[in-house]
JSON list of C-alpha atoms in Angstrom, two decimals:
[
{"chain": "D", "resi": 1, "resn": "MET", "atom": "CA", "xyz": [4.32, 41.91, 14.39]},
{"chain": "D", "resi": 2, "resn": "SER", "atom": "CA", "xyz": [2.93, 38.47, 13.72]},
{"chain": "D", "resi": 3, "resn": "HIS", "atom": "CA", "xyz": [5.12, 35.63, 12.47]},
{"chain": "D", "resi": 4, "resn": "ILE", "atom": "CA", "xyz": [2.15, 33.55, 11.36]},
{"chain": "D", "resi": 5, "resn": "LYS", "atom": "CA", "xyz": [1.80, 33.31, 7.61]},
{"chain": "D", "resi": 6, "resn": "SER", "atom": "CA", "xyz": [-1.61, 34.05, 6.17]},
{"chain": "D", "resi": 7, "resn": "MET", "atom": "CA", "xyz": [-3.60, 31.19, 4.72]},
{"chain": "D", "resi": 8, "resn": "PRO", "atom": "CA", "xyz": [-3.52, 30.87, 0.93]},
{"chain": "D", "resi": 9, "resn": "LYS", "atom": "CA", "xyz": [-6.63, 32.05, -0.84]},
{"chain": "D", "resi": 10, "resn": "VAL", "atom": "CA", "xyz": [-8.99, 29.40, -2.15]},
{"chain": "D", "resi": 11, "resn": "SER", "atom": "CA", "xyz": [-9.78, 29.63, -5.84]},
{"chain": "D", "resi": 12, "resn": "ASN", "atom": "CA", "xyz": [-12.93, 28.51, -7.59]},
{"chain": "D", "resi": 13, "resn": "THR", "atom": "CA", "xyz": [-11.08, 28.00, -10.86]},
{"chain": "D", "resi": 14, "resn": "GLN", "atom": "CA", "xyz": [-12.38, 25.06, -12.91]},
{"chain": "D", "resi": 15, "resn": "VAL", "atom": "CA", "xyz": [-9.88, 22.52, -14.23]},
{"chain": "D", "resi": 16, "resn": "ASP", "atom": "CA", "xyz": [-9.85, 22.14, -18.00]},
{"chain": "D", "resi": 17, "resn": "TRP", "atom": "CA", "xyz": [-9.10, 18.41, -18.27]},
{"chain": "D", "resi": 18, "resn": "SER", "atom": "CA", "xyz": [-8.75, 18.71, -22.05]},
{"chain": "D", "resi": 19, "resn": "ASP", "atom": "CA", "xyz": [-5.93, 21.28, -21.77]},
{"chain": "D", "resi": 20, "resn": "PRO", "atom": "CA", "xyz": [-3.00, 19.81, -23.78]},
{"chain": "D", "resi": 21, "resn": "ARG", "atom": "CA", "xyz": [-0.50, 20.83, -21.07]},
{"chain": "D", "resi": 22, "resn": "LEU", "atom": "CA", "xyz": [-2.46, 18.99, -18.39]},
{"chain": "D", "resi": 23, "resn": "GLU", "atom": "CA", "xyz": [-2.91, 15.94, -20.66]},
{"chain": "D", "resi": 24, "resn": "ALA", "atom": "CA", "xyz": [0.85, 15.87, -21.31]},
{"chain": "D", "resi": 25, "resn": "LEU", "atom": "CA", "xyz": [1.56, 16.03, -17.56]},
{"chain": "D", "resi": 26, "resn": "LEU", "atom": "CA", "xyz": [-0.91, 13.23, -16.82]},
{"chain": "D", "resi": 27, "resn": "ARG", "atom": "CA", "xyz": [0.60, 11.05, -19.57]},
{"chain": "D", "resi": 28, "resn": "LYS", "atom": "CA", "xyz": [4.00, 11.37, -17.86]},
{"chain": "D", "resi": 29, "resn": "THR", "atom": "CA", "xyz": [2.54, 9.86, -14.68]},
{"chain": "D", "resi": 30, "resn": "GLU", "atom": "CA", "xyz": [0.66, 6.93, -16.27]},
{"chain": "D", "resi": 31, "resn": "GLU", "atom": "CA", "xyz": [3.57, 4.54, -15.81]},
{"chain": "D", "resi": 32, "resn": "TRP", "atom": "CA", "xyz": [4.28, 5.43, -12.19]},
{"chain": "D", "resi": 33, "resn": "LYS", "atom": "CA", "xyz": [4.08, 2.42, -9.91]},
{"chain": "D", "resi": 34, "resn": "LEU", "atom": "CA", "xyz": [3.44, 3.67, -6.39]},
{"chain": "D", "resi": 35, "resn": "ASP", "atom": "CA", "xyz": [3.10, 1.05, -3.67]},
{"chain": "D", "resi": 36, "resn": "ASN", "atom": "CA", "xyz": [3.38, 2.78, -0.26]},
{"chain": "D", "resi": 37, "resn": "ARG", "atom": "CA", "xyz": [6.72, 1.21, 0.66]},
{"chain": "D", "resi": 38, "resn": "GLY", "atom": "CA", "xyz": [9.87, 2.83, 1.87]},
{"chain": "D", "resi": 39, "resn": "GLY", "atom": "CA", "xyz": [8.81, 5.24, 4.60]},
{"chain": "D", "resi": 40, "resn": "PHE", "atom": "CA", "xyz": [7.83, 2.61, 7.15]},
{"chain": "D", "resi": 41, "resn": "PRO", "atom": "CA", "xyz": [10.07, 0.35, 9.22]},
{"chain": "D", "resi": 42, "resn": "ALA", "atom": "CA", "xyz": [9.54, -3.16, 7.82]},
{"chain": "D", "resi": 43, "resn": "GLN", "atom": "CA", "xyz": [8.46, -5.83, 10.30]},
{"chain": "D", "resi": 44, "resn": "ASP", "atom": "CA", "xyz": [8.46, -9.60, 9.97]},
{"chain": "D", "resi": 45, "resn": "VAL", "atom": "CA", "xyz": [5.00, -11.07, 10.50]},
{"chain": "D", "resi": 46, "resn": "GLN", "atom": "CA", "xyz": [3.31, -14.47, 10.36]},
{"chain": "D", "resi": 47, "resn": "ILE", "atom": "CA", "xyz": [0.16, -14.77, 8.27]},
{"chain": "D", "resi": 48, "resn": "HIS", "atom": "CA", "xyz": [-2.57, -17.38, 8.15]},
{"chain": "D", "resi": 49, "resn": "LEU", "atom": "CA", "xyz": [-4.76, -17.66, 5.05]},
{"chain": "D", "resi": 50, "resn": "GLY", "atom": "CA", "xyz": [-8.50, -18.25, 5.22]},
{"chain": "D", "resi": 51, "resn": "TRP", "atom": "CA", "xyz": [-10.74, -18.76, 8.23]},
{"chain": "D", "resi": 52, "resn": "GLY", "atom": "CA", "xyz": [-9.24, -22.12, 9.19]},
{"chain": "D", "resi": 53, "resn": "ALA", "atom": "CA", "xyz": [-6.17, -22.86, 11.27]},
{"chain": "D", "resi": 54, "resn": "SER", "atom": "CA", "xyz": [-3.77, -22.90, 8.34]},
{"chain": "D", "resi": 55, "resn": "ALA", "atom": "CA", "xyz": [-0.04, -23.15, 8.89]},
{"chain": "D", "resi": 56, "resn": "ALA", "atom": "CA", "xyz": [1.71, -19.82, 9.45]},
{"chain": "D", "resi": 57, "resn": "ARG", "atom": "CA", "xyz": [3.59, -18.34, 6.51]},
{"chain": "D", "resi": 58, "resn": "LYS", "atom": "CA", "xyz": [6.22, -15.64, 6.58]},
{"chain": "D", "resi": 59, "resn": "ALA", "atom": "CA", "xyz": [5.56, -12.14, 5.25]},
{"chain": "D", "resi": 60, "resn": "VAL", "atom": "CA", "xyz": [6.85, -8.62, 5.85]},
{"chain": "D", "resi": 61, "resn": "LEU", "atom": "CA", "xyz": [4.66, -5.70, 6.91]},
{"chain": "D", "resi": 62, "resn": "VAL", "atom": "CA", "xyz": [6.03, -2.78, 4.88]},
{"chain": "D", "resi": 63, "resn": "TRP", "atom": "CA", "xyz": [3.36, -0.10, 5.45]},
{"chain": "D", "resi": 64, "resn": "GLU", "atom": "CA", "xyz": [0.39, 0.49, 7.71]},
{"chain": "D", "resi": 65, "resn": "ALA", "atom": "CA", "xyz": [-2.23, 3.22, 8.07]},
{"chain": "D", "resi": 66, "resn": "ASP", "atom": "CA", "xyz": [-5.72, 3.49, 9.57]},
{"chain": "D", "resi": 67, "resn": "ARG", "atom": "CA", "xyz": [-7.32, 0.33, 8.21]},
{"chain": "D", "resi": 68, "resn": "VAL", "atom": "CA", "xyz": [-4.79, -0.68, 5.58]},
{"chain": "D", "resi": 69, "resn": "MET", "atom": "CA", "xyz": [-1.70, -2.88, 5.63]},
{"chain": "D", "resi": 70, "resn": "VAL", "atom": "CA", "xyz": [0.76, -3.55, 2.82]},
{"chain": "D", "resi": 71, "resn": "LEU", "atom": "CA", "xyz": [2.56, -6.89, 2.99]},
{"chain": "D", "resi": 72, "resn": "GLU", "atom": "CA", "xyz": [5.39, -8.41, 0.98]},
{"chain": "D", "resi": 73, "resn": "ALA", "atom": "CA", "xyz": [5.37, -12.17, 0.56]},
{"chain": "D", "resi": 74, "resn": "MET", "atom": "CA", "xyz": [7.11, -14.74, -1.62]},
{"chain": "D", "resi": 75, "resn": "PHE", "atom": "CA", "xyz": [3.73, -15.97, -2.91]},
{"chain": "D", "resi": 76, "resn": "LEU", "atom": "CA", "xyz": [0.54, -14.51, -4.34]},
{"chain": "D", "resi": 77, "resn": "ILE", "atom": "CA", "xyz": [-2.52, -14.25, -2.07]},
{"chain": "D", "resi": 78, "resn": "PRO", "atom": "CA", "xyz": [-5.79, -14.20, -4.04]},
{"chain": "D", "resi": 79, "resn": "GLN", "atom": "CA", "xyz": [-7.95, -11.07, -3.96]},
{"chain": "D", "resi": 80, "resn": "GLY", "atom": "CA", "xyz": [-10.75, -11.44, -1.40]},
{"chain": "D", "resi": 81, "resn": "GLU", "atom": "CA", "xyz": [-8.80, -13.93, 0.74]},
{"chain": "D", "resi": 82, "resn": "HIS", "atom": "CA", "xyz": [-9.15, -13.51, 4.51]},
{"chain": "D", "resi": 83, "resn": "VAL", "atom": "CA", "xyz": [-5.79, -13.17, 6.22]},
{"chain": "D", "resi": 84, "resn": "ARG", "atom": "CA", "xyz": [-4.80, -13.24, 9.88]},
{"chain": "D", "resi": 85, "resn": "VAL", "atom": "CA", "xyz": [-1.65, -11.21, 10.57]},
{"chain": "D", "resi": 86, "resn": "ASP", "atom": "CA", "xyz": [0.33, -12.00, 13.76]},
{"chain": "D", "resi": 87, "resn": "ARG", "atom": "CA", "xyz": [3.18, -9.74, 14.88]},
{"chain": "D", "resi": 88, "resn": "MET", "atom": "CA", "xyz": [5.11, -8.84, 17.99]},
{"chain": "D", "resi": 89, "resn": "ALA", "atom": "CA", "xyz": [4.11, -5.50, 19.49]},
{"chain": "D", "resi": 90, "resn": "ALA", "atom": "CA", "xyz": [4.71, -4.04, 22.95]},
{"chain": "D", "resi": 91, "resn": "GLY", "atom": "CA", "xyz": [6.15, -7.31, 24.28]},
{"chain": "D", "resi": 92, "resn": "GLY", "atom": "CA", "xyz": [3.28, -9.50, 23.14]},
{"chain": "D", "resi": 93, "resn": "MET", "atom": "CA", "xyz": [1.59, -10.93, 20.08]},
{"chain": "D", "resi": 94, "resn": "ARG", "atom": "CA", "xyz": [-0.83, -8.66, 18.22]},
{"chain": "D", "resi": 95, "resn": "THR", "atom": "CA", "xyz": [-3.33, -10.22, 15.82]},
{"chain": "D", "resi": 96, "resn": "VAL", "atom": "CA", "xyz": [-5.42, -8.47, 13.21]},
{"chain": "D", "resi": 97, "resn": "TRP", "atom": "CA", "xyz": [-7.70, -9.81, 10.48]},
{"chain": "D", "resi": 98, "resn": "GLY", "atom": "CA", "xyz": [-7.83, -8.41, 6.96]},
{"chain": "D", "resi": 99, "resn": "VAL", "atom": "CA", "xyz": [-9.08, -9.07, 3.47]},
{"chain": "D", "resi": 100, "resn": "VAL", "atom": "CA", "xyz": [-6.80, -8.86, 0.43]},
{"chain": "D", "resi": 101, "resn": "ALA", "atom": "CA", "xyz": [-7.94, -5.88, -1.66]},
{"chain": "D", "resi": 102, "resn": "GLU", "atom": "CA", "xyz": [-5.18, -6.30, -4.23]},
{"chain": "D", "resi": 103, "resn": "GLY", "atom": "CA", "xyz": [-2.13, -8.44, -4.78]},
{"chain": "D", "resi": 104, "resn": "ARG", "atom": "CA", "xyz": [0.44, -8.40, -7.55]},
{"chain": "D", "resi": 105, "resn": "GLU", "atom": "CA", "xyz": [4.07, -9.08, -8.41]},
{"chain": "D", "resi": 106, "resn": "GLY", "atom": "CA", "xyz": [6.40, -6.35, -7.18]},
{"chain": "D", "resi": 107, "resn": "PHE", "atom": "CA", "xyz": [7.58, -3.81, -9.73]},
{"chain": "D", "resi": 108, "resn": "ARG", "atom": "CA", "xyz": [10.90, -2.94, -8.16]},
{"chain": "D", "resi": 109, "resn": "GLU", "atom": "CA", "xyz": [14.09, -4.57, -9.45]},
{"chain": "D", "resi": 110, "resn": "GLU", "atom": "CA", "xyz": [14.77, -6.20, -6.07]},
{"chain": "D", "resi": 111, "resn": "ASP", "atom": "CA", "xyz": [11.16, -7.52, -6.04]},
{"chain": "D", "resi": 112, "resn": "LYS", "atom": "CA", "xyz": [11.63, -9.16, -9.44]},
{"chain": "D", "resi": 113, "resn": "ALA", "atom": "CA", "xyz": [15.03, -10.59, -8.44]},
{"chain": "D", "resi": 114, "resn": "ASN", "atom": "CA", "xyz": [13.60, -12.07, -5.21]},
{"chain": "D", "resi": 115, "resn": "GLY", "atom": "CA", "xyz": [10.13, -13.14, -6.38]},
{"chain": "D", "resi": 116, "resn": "VAL", "atom": "CA", "xyz": [8.30, -10.67, -4.11]},
{"chain": "D", "resi": 117, "resn": "TYR", "atom": "CA", "xyz": [4.53, -10.12, -4.28]},
{"chain": "D", "resi": 118, "resn": "VAL", "atom": "CA", "xyz": [2.91, -7.02, -2.78]},
{"chain": "D", "resi": 119, "resn": "HIS", "atom": "CA", "xyz": [-0.53, -7.23, -1.11]},
{"chain": "D", "resi": 120, "resn": "TRP", "atom": "CA", "xyz": [-2.91, -4.53, 0.16]},
{"chain": "D", "resi": 121, "resn": "LEU", "atom": "CA", "xyz": [-5.12, -5.65, 3.05]},
{"chain": "D", "resi": 122, "resn": "HIS", "atom": "CA", "xyz": [-8.18, -3.89, 4.43]},
{"chain": "D", "resi": 123, "resn": "VAL", "atom": "CA", "xyz": [-8.12, -4.63, 8.13]},
{"chain": "D", "resi": 124, "resn": "GLY", "atom": "CA", "xyz": [-11.06, -4.56, 10.49]}
]
């Protein structure tokens, strides 16, 4: 007897995007503000803005995946700005470069209370 569950069958059913039930469900999600924070151990980092040798500024790395980082900072970084991110890793300094894809004020209550801005970086 096998203990492996069979794979679910794939359906070729078309989605009716004008179905009132689907529209109602999608309306419920319009106000959701997802920002990829919470499931990643936050890490203090130093960032440098632009290509020059600007002074380091404090930020917090709150999420990271393949070529994306999400940072919290106490200031807004303009979209398209080049950012160098320095952090401690494996006993040494690790540096990556990224470009701000999006930045905005945080939506969470603690963000608003502390003046936190959230930034998405594409890293290379």
